[in-house]
XYZ file of C-alpha atoms in Angstrom:
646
model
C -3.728 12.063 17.687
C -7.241 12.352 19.203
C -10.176 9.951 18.392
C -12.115 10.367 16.154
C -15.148 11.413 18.632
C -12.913 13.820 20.230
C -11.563 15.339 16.783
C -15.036 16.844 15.904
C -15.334 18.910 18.239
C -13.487 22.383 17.944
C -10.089 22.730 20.425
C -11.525 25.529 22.914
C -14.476 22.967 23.540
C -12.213 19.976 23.768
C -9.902 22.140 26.184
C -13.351 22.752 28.327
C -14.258 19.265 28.279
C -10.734 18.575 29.483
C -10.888 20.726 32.017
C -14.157 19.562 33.493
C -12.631 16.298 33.430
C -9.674 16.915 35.328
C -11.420 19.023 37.551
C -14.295 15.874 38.090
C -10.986 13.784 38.682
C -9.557 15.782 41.165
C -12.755 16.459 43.176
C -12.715 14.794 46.409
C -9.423 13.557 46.676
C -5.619 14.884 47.222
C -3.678 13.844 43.899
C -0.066 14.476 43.759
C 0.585 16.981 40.876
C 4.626 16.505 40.676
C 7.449 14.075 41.378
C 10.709 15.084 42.200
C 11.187 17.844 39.187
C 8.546 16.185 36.991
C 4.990 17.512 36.922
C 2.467 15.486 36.514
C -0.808 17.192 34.897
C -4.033 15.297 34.106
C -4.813 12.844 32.570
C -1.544 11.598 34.240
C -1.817 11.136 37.862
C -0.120 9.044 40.681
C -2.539 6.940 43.044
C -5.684 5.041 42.636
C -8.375 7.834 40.731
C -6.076 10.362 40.362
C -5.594 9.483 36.374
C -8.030 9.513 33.808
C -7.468 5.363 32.665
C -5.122 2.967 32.091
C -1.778 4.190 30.519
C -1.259 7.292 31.993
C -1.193 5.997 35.215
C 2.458 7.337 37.235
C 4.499 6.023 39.394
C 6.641 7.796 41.873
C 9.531 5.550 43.030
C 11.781 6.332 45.470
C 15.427 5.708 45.290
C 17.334 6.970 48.347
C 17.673 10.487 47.192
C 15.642 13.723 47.448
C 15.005 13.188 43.705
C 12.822 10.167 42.667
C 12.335 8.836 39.757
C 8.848 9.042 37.803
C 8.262 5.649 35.477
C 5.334 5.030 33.354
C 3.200 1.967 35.382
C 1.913 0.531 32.282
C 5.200 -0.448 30.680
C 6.721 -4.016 31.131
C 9.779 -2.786 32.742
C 10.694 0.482 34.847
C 10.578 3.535 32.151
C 12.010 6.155 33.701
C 9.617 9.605 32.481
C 11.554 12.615 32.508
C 8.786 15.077 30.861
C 5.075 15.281 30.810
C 3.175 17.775 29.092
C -0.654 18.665 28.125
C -0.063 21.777 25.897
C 1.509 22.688 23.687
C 1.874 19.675 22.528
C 0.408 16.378 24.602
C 3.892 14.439 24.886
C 5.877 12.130 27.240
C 9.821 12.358 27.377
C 10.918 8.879 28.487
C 14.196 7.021 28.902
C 14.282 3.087 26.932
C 16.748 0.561 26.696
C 19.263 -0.144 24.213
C 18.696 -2.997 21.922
C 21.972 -5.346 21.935
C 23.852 -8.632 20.508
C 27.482 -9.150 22.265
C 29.879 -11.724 21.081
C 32.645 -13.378 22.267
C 36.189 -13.950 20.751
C 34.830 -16.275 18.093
C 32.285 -14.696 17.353
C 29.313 -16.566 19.096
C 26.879 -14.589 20.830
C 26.958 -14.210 24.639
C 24.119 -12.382 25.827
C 21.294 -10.099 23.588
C 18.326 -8.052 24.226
C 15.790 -7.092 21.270
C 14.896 -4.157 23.215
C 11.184 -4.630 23.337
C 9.337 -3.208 26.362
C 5.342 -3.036 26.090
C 4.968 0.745 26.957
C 1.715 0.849 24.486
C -0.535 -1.910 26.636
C -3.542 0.779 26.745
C -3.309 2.232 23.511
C -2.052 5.103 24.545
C 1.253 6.061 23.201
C 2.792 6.586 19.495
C 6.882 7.104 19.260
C 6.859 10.716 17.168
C 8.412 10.424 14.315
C 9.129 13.898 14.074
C 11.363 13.915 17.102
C 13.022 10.610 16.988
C 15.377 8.632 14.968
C 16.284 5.166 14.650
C 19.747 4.213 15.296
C 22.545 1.213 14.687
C 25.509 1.050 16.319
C 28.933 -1.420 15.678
C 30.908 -3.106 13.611
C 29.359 -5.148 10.281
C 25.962 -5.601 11.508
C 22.576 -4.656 10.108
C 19.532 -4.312 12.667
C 16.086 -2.937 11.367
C 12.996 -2.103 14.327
C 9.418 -3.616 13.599
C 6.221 -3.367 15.680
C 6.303 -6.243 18.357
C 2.515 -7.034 17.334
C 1.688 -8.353 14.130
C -1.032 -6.152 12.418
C -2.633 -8.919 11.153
C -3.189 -6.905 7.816
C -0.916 -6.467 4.329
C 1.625 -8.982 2.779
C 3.793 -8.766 5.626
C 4.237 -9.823 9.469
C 4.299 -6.472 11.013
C 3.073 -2.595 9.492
C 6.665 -1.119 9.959
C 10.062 -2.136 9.173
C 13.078 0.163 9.086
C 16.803 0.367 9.837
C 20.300 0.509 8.513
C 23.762 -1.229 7.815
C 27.149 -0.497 9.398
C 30.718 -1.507 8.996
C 34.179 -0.788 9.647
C 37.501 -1.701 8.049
C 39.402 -1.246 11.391
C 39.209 -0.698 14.953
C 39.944 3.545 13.922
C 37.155 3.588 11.102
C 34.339 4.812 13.397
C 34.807 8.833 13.868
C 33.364 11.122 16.671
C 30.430 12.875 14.947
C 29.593 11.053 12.066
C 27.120 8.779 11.639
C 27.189 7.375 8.036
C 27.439 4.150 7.820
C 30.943 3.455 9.497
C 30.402 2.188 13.165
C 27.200 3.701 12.871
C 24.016 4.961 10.936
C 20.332 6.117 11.404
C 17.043 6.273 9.383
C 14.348 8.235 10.000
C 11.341 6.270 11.847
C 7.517 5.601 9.804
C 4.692 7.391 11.783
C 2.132 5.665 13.733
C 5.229 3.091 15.123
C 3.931 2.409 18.562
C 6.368 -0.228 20.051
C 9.510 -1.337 19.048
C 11.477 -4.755 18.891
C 14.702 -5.059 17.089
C 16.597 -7.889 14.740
C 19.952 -7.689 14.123
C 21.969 -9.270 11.582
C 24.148 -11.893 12.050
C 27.490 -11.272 10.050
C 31.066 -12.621 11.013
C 32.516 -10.864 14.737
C 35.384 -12.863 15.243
C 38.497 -10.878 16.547
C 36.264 -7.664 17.080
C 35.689 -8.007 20.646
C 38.364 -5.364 21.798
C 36.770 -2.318 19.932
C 32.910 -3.728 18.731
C 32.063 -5.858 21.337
C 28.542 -5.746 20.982
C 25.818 -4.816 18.162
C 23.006 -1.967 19.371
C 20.318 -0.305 18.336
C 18.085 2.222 19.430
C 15.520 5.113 18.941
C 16.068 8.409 20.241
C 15.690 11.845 20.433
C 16.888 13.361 17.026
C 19.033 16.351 19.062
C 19.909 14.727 22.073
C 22.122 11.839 20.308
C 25.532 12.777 18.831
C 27.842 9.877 17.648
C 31.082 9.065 19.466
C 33.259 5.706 18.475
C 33.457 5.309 22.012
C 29.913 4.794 21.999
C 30.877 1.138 20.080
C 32.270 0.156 23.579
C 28.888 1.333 25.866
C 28.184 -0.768 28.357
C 25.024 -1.800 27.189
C 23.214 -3.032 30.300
C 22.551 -0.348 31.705
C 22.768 1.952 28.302
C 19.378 4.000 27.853
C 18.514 7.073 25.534
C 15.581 9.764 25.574
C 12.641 9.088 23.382
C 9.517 11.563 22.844
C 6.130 10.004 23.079
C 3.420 11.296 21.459
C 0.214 10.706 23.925
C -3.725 10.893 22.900
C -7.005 9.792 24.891
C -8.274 6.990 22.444
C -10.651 5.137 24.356
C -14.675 5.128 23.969
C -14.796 9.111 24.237
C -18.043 9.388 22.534
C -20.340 8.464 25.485
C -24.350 8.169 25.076
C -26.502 9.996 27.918
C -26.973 5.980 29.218
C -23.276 5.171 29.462
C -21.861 8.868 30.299
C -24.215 8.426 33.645
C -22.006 5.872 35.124
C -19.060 7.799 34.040
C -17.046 10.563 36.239
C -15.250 11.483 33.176
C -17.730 14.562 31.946
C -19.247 14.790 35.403
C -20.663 18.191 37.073
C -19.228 19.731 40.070
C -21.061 22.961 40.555
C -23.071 23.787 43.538
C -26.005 24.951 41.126
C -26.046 21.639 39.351
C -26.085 19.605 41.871
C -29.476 21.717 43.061
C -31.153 20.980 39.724
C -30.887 17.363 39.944
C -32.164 17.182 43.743
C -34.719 19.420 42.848
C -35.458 17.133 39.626
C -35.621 13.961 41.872
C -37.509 15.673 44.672
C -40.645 17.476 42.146
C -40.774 14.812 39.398
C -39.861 11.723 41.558
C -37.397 10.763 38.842
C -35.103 7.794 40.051
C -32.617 9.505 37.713
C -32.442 12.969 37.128
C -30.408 14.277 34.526
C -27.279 12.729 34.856
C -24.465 15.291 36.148
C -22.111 13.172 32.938
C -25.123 14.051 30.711
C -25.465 17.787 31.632
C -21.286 18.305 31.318
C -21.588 16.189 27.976
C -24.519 19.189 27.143
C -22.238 21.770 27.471
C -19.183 20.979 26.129
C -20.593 19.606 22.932
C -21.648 21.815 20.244
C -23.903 19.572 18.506
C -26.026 19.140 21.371
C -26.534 22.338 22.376
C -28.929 25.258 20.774
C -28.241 28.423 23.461
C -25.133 28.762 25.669
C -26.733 27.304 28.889
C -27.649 24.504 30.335
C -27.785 23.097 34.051
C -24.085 23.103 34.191
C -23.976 26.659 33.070
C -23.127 29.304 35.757
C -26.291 31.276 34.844
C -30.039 30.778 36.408
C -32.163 27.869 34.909
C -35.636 26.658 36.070
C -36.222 23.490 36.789
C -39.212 23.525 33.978
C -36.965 25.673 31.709
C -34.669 22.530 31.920
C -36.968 19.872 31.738
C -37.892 21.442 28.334
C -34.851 21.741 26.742
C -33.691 17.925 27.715
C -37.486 16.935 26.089
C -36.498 19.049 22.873
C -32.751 17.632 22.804
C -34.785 13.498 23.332
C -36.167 14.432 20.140
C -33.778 15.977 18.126
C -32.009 13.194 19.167
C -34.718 10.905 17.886
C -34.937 12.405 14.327
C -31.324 12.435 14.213
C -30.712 9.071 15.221
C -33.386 7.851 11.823
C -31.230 10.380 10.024
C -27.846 8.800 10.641
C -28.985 5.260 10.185
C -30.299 5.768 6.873
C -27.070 7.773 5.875
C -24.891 5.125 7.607
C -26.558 2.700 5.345
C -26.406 4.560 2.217
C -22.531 5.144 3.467
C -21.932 1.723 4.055
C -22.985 0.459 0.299
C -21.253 3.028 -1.441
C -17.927 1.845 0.510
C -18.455 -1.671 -0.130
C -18.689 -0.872 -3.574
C -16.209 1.819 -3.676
C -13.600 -1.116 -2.380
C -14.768 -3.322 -4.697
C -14.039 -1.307 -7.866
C -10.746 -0.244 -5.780
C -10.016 -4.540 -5.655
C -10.684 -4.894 -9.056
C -14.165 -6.483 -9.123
C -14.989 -4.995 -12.381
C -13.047 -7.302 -13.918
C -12.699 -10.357 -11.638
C -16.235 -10.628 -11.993
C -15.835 -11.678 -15.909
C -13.861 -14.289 -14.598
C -16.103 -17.405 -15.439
C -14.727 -20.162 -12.498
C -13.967 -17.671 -9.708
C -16.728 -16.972 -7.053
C -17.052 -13.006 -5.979
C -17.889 -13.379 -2.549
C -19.705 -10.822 -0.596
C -18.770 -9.215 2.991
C -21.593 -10.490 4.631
C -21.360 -14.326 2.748
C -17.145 -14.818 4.172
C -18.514 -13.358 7.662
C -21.223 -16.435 7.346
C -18.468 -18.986 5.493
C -15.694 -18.460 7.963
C -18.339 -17.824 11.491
C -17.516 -14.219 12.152
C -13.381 -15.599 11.653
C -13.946 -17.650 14.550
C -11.189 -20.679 13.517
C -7.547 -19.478 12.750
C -6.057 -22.016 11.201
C -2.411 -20.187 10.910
C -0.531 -17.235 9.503
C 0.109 -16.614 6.729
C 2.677 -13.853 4.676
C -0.426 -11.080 4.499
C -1.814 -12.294 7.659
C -4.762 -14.734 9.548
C -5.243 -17.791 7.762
C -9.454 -18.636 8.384
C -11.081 -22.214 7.734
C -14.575 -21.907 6.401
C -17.665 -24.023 5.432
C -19.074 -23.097 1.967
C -23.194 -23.794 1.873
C -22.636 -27.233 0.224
C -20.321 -28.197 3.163
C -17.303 -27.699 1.301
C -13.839 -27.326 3.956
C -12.132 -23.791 2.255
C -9.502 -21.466 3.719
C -9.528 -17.874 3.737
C -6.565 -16.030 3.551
C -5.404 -12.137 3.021
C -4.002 -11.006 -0.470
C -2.107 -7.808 -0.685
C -3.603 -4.279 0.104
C -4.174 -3.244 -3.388
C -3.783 0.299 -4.193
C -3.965 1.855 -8.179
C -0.785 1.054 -8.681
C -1.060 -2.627 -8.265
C -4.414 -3.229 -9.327
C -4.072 -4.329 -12.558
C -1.222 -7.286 -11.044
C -3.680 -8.114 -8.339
C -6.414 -8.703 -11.342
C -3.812 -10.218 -13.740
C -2.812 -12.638 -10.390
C -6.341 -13.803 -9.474
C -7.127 -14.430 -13.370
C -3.714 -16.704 -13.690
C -4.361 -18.607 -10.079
C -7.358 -19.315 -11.504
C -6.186 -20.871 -14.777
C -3.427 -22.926 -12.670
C -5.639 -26.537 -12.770
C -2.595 -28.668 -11.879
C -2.911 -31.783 -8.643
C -0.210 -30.043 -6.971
C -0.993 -26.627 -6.916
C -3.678 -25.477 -4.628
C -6.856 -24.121 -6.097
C -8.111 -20.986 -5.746
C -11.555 -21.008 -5.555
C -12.767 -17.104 -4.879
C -12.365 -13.877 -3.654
C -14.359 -11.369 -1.762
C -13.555 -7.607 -2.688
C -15.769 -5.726 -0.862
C -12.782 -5.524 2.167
C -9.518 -3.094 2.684
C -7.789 -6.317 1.649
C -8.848 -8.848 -0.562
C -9.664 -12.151 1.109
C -8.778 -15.230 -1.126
C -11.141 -18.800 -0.378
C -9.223 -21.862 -1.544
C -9.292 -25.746 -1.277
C -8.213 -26.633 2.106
C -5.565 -28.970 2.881
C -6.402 -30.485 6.171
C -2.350 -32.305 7.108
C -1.273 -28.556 6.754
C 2.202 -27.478 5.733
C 5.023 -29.400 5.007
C 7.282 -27.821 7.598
C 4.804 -28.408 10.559
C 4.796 -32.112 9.905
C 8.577 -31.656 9.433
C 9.546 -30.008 12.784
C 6.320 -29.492 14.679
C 6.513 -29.861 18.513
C 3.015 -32.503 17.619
C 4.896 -34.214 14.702
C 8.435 -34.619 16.216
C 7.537 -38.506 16.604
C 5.304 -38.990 13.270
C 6.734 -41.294 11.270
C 7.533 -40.338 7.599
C 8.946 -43.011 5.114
C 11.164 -42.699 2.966
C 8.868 -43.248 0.262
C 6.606 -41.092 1.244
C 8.942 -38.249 1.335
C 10.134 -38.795 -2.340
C 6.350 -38.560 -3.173
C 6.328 -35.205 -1.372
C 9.360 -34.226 -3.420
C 8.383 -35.912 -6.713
C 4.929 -34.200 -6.569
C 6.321 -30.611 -5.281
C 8.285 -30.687 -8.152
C 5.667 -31.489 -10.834
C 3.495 -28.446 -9.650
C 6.494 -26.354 -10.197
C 7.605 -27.221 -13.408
C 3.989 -26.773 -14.485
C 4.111 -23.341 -13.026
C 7.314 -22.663 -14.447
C 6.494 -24.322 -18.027
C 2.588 -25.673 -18.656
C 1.207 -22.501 -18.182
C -0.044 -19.503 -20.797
C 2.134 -17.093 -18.357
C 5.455 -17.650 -16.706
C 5.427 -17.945 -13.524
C 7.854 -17.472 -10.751
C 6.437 -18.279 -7.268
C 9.755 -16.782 -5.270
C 8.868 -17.982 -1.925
C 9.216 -21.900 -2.108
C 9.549 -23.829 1.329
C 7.974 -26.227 3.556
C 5.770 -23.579 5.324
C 4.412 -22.903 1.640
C 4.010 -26.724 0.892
C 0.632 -27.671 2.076
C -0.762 -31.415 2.179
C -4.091 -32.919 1.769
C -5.616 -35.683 3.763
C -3.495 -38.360 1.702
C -0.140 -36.393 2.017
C -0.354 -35.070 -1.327
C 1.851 -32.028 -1.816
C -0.341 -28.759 -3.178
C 2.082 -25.653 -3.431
C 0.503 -22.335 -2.330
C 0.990 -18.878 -1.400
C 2.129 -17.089 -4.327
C 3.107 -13.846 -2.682
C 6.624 -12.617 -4.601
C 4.614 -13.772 -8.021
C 2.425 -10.982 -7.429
C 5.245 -8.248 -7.420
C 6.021 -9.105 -11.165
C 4.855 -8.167 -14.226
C 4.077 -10.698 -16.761
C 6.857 -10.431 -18.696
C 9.615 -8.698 -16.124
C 12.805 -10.560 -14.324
C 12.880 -8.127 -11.737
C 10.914 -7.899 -8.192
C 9.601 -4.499 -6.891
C 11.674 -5.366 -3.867
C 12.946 -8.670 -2.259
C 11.071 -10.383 0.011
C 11.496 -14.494 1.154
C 12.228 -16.234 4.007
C 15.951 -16.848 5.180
C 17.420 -19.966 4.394
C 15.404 -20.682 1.397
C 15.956 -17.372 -0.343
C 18.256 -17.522 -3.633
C 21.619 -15.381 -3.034
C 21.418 -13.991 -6.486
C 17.984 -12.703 -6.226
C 18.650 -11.491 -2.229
C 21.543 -9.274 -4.027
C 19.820 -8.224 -7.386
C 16.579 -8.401 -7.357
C 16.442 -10.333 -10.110
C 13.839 -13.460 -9.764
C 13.815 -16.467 -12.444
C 12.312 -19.846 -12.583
C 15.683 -20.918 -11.021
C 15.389 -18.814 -7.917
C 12.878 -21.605 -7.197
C 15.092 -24.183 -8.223
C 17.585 -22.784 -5.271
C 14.942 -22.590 -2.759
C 13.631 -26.337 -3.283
C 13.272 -28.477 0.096
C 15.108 -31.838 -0.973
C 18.092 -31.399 2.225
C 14.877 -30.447 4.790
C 13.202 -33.470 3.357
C 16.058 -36.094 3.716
C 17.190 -34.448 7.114
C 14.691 -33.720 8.536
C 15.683 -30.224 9.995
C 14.657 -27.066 9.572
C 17.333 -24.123 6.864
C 17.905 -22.623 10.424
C 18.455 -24.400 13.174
C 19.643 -23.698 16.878
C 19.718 -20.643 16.474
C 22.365 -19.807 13.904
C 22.707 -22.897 12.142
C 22.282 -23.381 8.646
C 21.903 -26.576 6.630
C 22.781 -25.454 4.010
C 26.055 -24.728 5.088
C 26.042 -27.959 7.607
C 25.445 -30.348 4.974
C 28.286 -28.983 2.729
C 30.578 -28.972 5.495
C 29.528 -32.696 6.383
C 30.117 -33.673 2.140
C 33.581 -31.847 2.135
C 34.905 -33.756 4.890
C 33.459 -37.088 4.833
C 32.945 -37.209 0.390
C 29.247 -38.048 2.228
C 26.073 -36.170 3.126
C 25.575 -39.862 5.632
C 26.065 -38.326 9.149
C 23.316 -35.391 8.159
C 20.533 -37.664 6.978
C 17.539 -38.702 9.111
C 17.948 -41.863 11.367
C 14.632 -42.777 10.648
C 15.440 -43.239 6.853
C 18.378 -43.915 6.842
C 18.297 -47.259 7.913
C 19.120 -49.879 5.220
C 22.494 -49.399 2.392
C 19.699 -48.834 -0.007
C 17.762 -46.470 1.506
C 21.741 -44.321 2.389
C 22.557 -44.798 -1.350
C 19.178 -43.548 -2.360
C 19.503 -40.502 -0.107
C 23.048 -40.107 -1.069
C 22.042 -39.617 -4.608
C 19.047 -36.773 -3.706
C 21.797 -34.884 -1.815
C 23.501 -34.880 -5.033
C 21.053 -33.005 -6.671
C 20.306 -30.689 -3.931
C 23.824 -29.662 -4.083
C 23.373 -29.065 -7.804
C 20.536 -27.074 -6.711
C 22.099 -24.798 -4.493
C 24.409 -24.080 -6.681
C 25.418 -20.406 -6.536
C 25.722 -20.000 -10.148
C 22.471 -19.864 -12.196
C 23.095 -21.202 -14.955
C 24.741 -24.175 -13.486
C 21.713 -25.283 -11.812
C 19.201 -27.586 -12.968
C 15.606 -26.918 -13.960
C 12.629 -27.679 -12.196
C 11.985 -30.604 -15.686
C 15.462 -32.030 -14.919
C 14.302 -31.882 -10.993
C 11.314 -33.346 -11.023
């Protein structure tokens, strides 16, 4: 849990550079070492200087009794801390919120709370996942914990996601003590998780108000949580639970003798030390003497030191006798400093190749139309990733200049580990081959990073569903004709992925957000992310991934993805509505627009006003509804394919 300066040096030195630091801190000033029945040892500390740096500063808060109540002062909201402790393990015992969703008698949600409070600002904090669990509570409801931030890194949003389902068949399912599934269940929680913000599930709750009222989630302590069916019936606003921190100083600790001479962090406090220098100053009329920081750093750091003294040292030591050793240390220093550059260098080639054989490269590189891009030349193409153009499903989206002035976008693959690096090779090689108007073109790849980056044509409208529903677009006029293009087109790069092509290929993830358009509105499909979990000839994903609302029900359930997945998830009702799969909140279209057919034998009340203006253009769009129906269709086989679509 320490960083990686700290972690090199052995723990009875760390524990005497600790001490010196909380003995610096405490110098001069009266810091409050407990709260109420809570001790508070350093780094923590209550008042202005009294704790090391941001995030383990403590409030004490008092509440009308002879007992108040310690909160972290970092945190977005009052966290009550019931435990702080240095050895023998560094941890923080806190109290946090329960995540909820409550519903009414029909079923609509009345008030929620994802349970998200920022107790990680500083860097400070990691939830241990040996002493905590994560836990769902009520009555058909799923809820799964991510980290609030997005990591910006991998196929997905966010590094962690993890939770469970519940249900129950009655109000008398749920039983005291067991946690399996009915009322409630738990999953153990991924390490490193350093925040938490939860997303429930929203299944039917009508008529469950009396004994479910509400969906919650939370982490907590693993032996401080037993399961009552009471619990289902918590009230929930003021509901908290005990969660152990794990705590580690991860800021700059590896100071140089120029910044650890501003610093009171390693600084000296003994009488003798504080001689030396004023002797220093006074003989050698040194504006600086040797910084009180540098002298502590001296001693507490084994790789700086040659003899078991030094000015901080309770022992004798000239002034000369010290003046020598801090010449011999400049130039050990010196050669080492040559030393470690040339070895960083040598280091730094061998990992840029190591990641390149890791991502591949040996045989991307016989590729003859993709470009192998170095580190250095996407730093240069995309200025240092100075111009986010979006997100996309592995992270940042960059725009870039190639030298000829060519407009590209850079974009994250998928971390590719041994496993997956002959589908990450097989992937690039087919993207490559795809040479279709409607399909965007992948143009190269650099492989000397954790995770591939992939350059391709840029599309400068952006994606379909921005035009679509984008705050900037809501009053950009789109004509009917121009949206049957979009259609037309979308469709003919999809049937050539699905039929034109040496390799079948199922893109899984169609939708406007993955529809991108060039500077004449021409459709170019892109982001091939679920193709990438399949082998060449398999049905089945590794594991199901897609957005809501477009994803096929069939492949959600099985895993199973075919060309017809695609078919399911094609954008003809956003197109001709103009609104988004999910909408105000809980709304679906899908499920709008069949409700609107069943009762009116017409999809008319559904369909944009701004198309929908002449007999022609309502028969036209009446027709297109048709086959979106047929394309929603929950049975495979009685859906069209993507030839019959386009």
């Amino acid at each position: 849990m320490s960083s990686p300066a700290l972690s090199l040096l052995p723990t009875p030195t760390l524990l005497a550079a600790f001490m010196l630091t909380a003995i610096a801190a405490a110098a001069g000033r009266q810091c409050p070492t407990k709260c109420g029945d809570v001790e508070i040892p350093y780094p923590f500390g209550i008042g202005a200087g009294c704790f090391r740096s941001k995030g383990f500063e403590i409030s004490c808060i008092a509440n009308g009794t002879n007992n108040p109540m310690v909160a972290l002062s970092s945190a977005t909201r009052t966290i009550p801390v019931t435990s702080l402790s240095v050895a023998p393990l560094p941890e923080a015992k806190v109290m946090l919120p329960v995540a909820y969703r409550c519903y009414n008698s029909t079923g609509g949600t009345m008030s929620e709370f994802d349970g998200h409070v920022d107790v990680n600002k500083h860097g400070v904090y990691r939830i241990s996942a040996a002493r905590n669990m994560f836990v769902v509570l009520g009555c058909n409801t799923g809820a799964y914990t991510v980290n609030s931030y997005s990591n910006g890194t991998g196929r997905y949003d966010h590094q962690y996601y993890m939770g469970c389902f519940t249900y129950c068949s009655g109000p008398t399912s749920a039983t005291d003590g067991r946690c399996a599934s009915v009322g409630c269940c738990h999953v153990d929680i991924a390490p490193g998780l350093t925040d938490s913000l939860v997303n429930f599930q929203h299944w039917p709750h009508d008529g469950m108000e009396e004994y479910s009222p509400c969906d919650m989630a939370f982490l907590v302590d693993k032996h401080s949580y037993g399961f009552r069916a009471s619990d289902l019936r918590m009230d929930v606003s003021r509901a908290s639970m005990p969660v152990w921190l794990d705590w580690a100083i991860r800021d700059d600790s590896a100071l140089s003798c120029a910044g650890a001479k501003n610093s009171s962090r390693y600084a000296c406090v003994s009488v003798k030390s504080e001689k030396a220098a004023a002797v220093l100053r006074e003989k050698f009329q040194w504006q600086e003497a040797l910084p009180r920081a540098t002298m502590c750093l001296l001693q507490v750091d084994p790789a700086m030191v040659t003899k078991p003294q030094c000015i901080c040292s309770d022992g004798d030591v000239s002034v000369f006798a010290a003046v020598s050793y801090w010449c011999c240390i400049s130039l050990a220093f010196s050669l080492l400093a040559v030393a470690l550059l040339f070895t960083v260098i040598v280091c730094h080639k061998r990992r840029m190749n190591q990641l390149f054989q890791k991502n591949g490269g040996s045989v991307i590189q016989q590729v003859d139309n993709i470009r192998i891009f170095t580190k250095e030349e996407l730093k240069k193409i995309t200025k240092n990733n100075s111009h986010i153009l979006g997100k996309g499903g592995s992270g940042q989206v960059y725009k870039g200049t190639l030298e000829d002035s060519t407009t590209v976008a850079v974009k994250a693959s998928i971390e590719v580990s041994e496993a997956l690096k002959e589908d990450f090779t097989n992937e690039v090689i087919i993207q490559s081959q795809m040479i279709h108007k409607n399909i965007i073109k992948l143009l190269g790849c650099c492989l000397e990073v954790d995770v591939p980056m992939l350059v391709y044509e840029f599309a400068p409208n952006g994606n379909l569903h921005n035009i679509l529903h984008g705050k900037d677009n809501r009053h950009l006029s789109l004509s009917l004709d121009l949206r049957l293009d979009i259609a037309t087109e979308s469709a003919e790069g999809l049937k050539y992925m699905h039929w034109s092509t040496n390799h079948t290929i199922r893109h899984g993830d169609v939708k406007s957000g993955n529809i991108l358009l060039d500077a004449n509105f021409m459709p170019k499909i892109s982001d091939f992310g679920t193709s990438k979990l399949l082998g060449r000839d398999e049905d089945f994903a590794t594991f199901v991934v897609g957005s809501m609302g477009y994803i096929d029900p069939v492949f959600h359930q099985t895993g199973l993805l075919t060309q017809k997945s695609d078919v399911y998830s094609f954008v003809l009702l956003e197109l001709i509505c103009r609104k988004p799969t999910i909408y105000d909140e809980h709304c679906s279209l899908v499920i709008e627009f069949h409700r609107v057919l069943a009762k009116d034998n017409s999809g008319r009340a559904t369909f944009d006003k701004d198309i929908s203006v002449t007999e022609e253009d309502v028969f036209v769009l009446e027709e297109i509804g048709k086959l979106a129906i047929e394309c929603l269709n929950e049975e495979v086989e009685a859906r069209p394919d993507m030839k019959e679509v386009a």
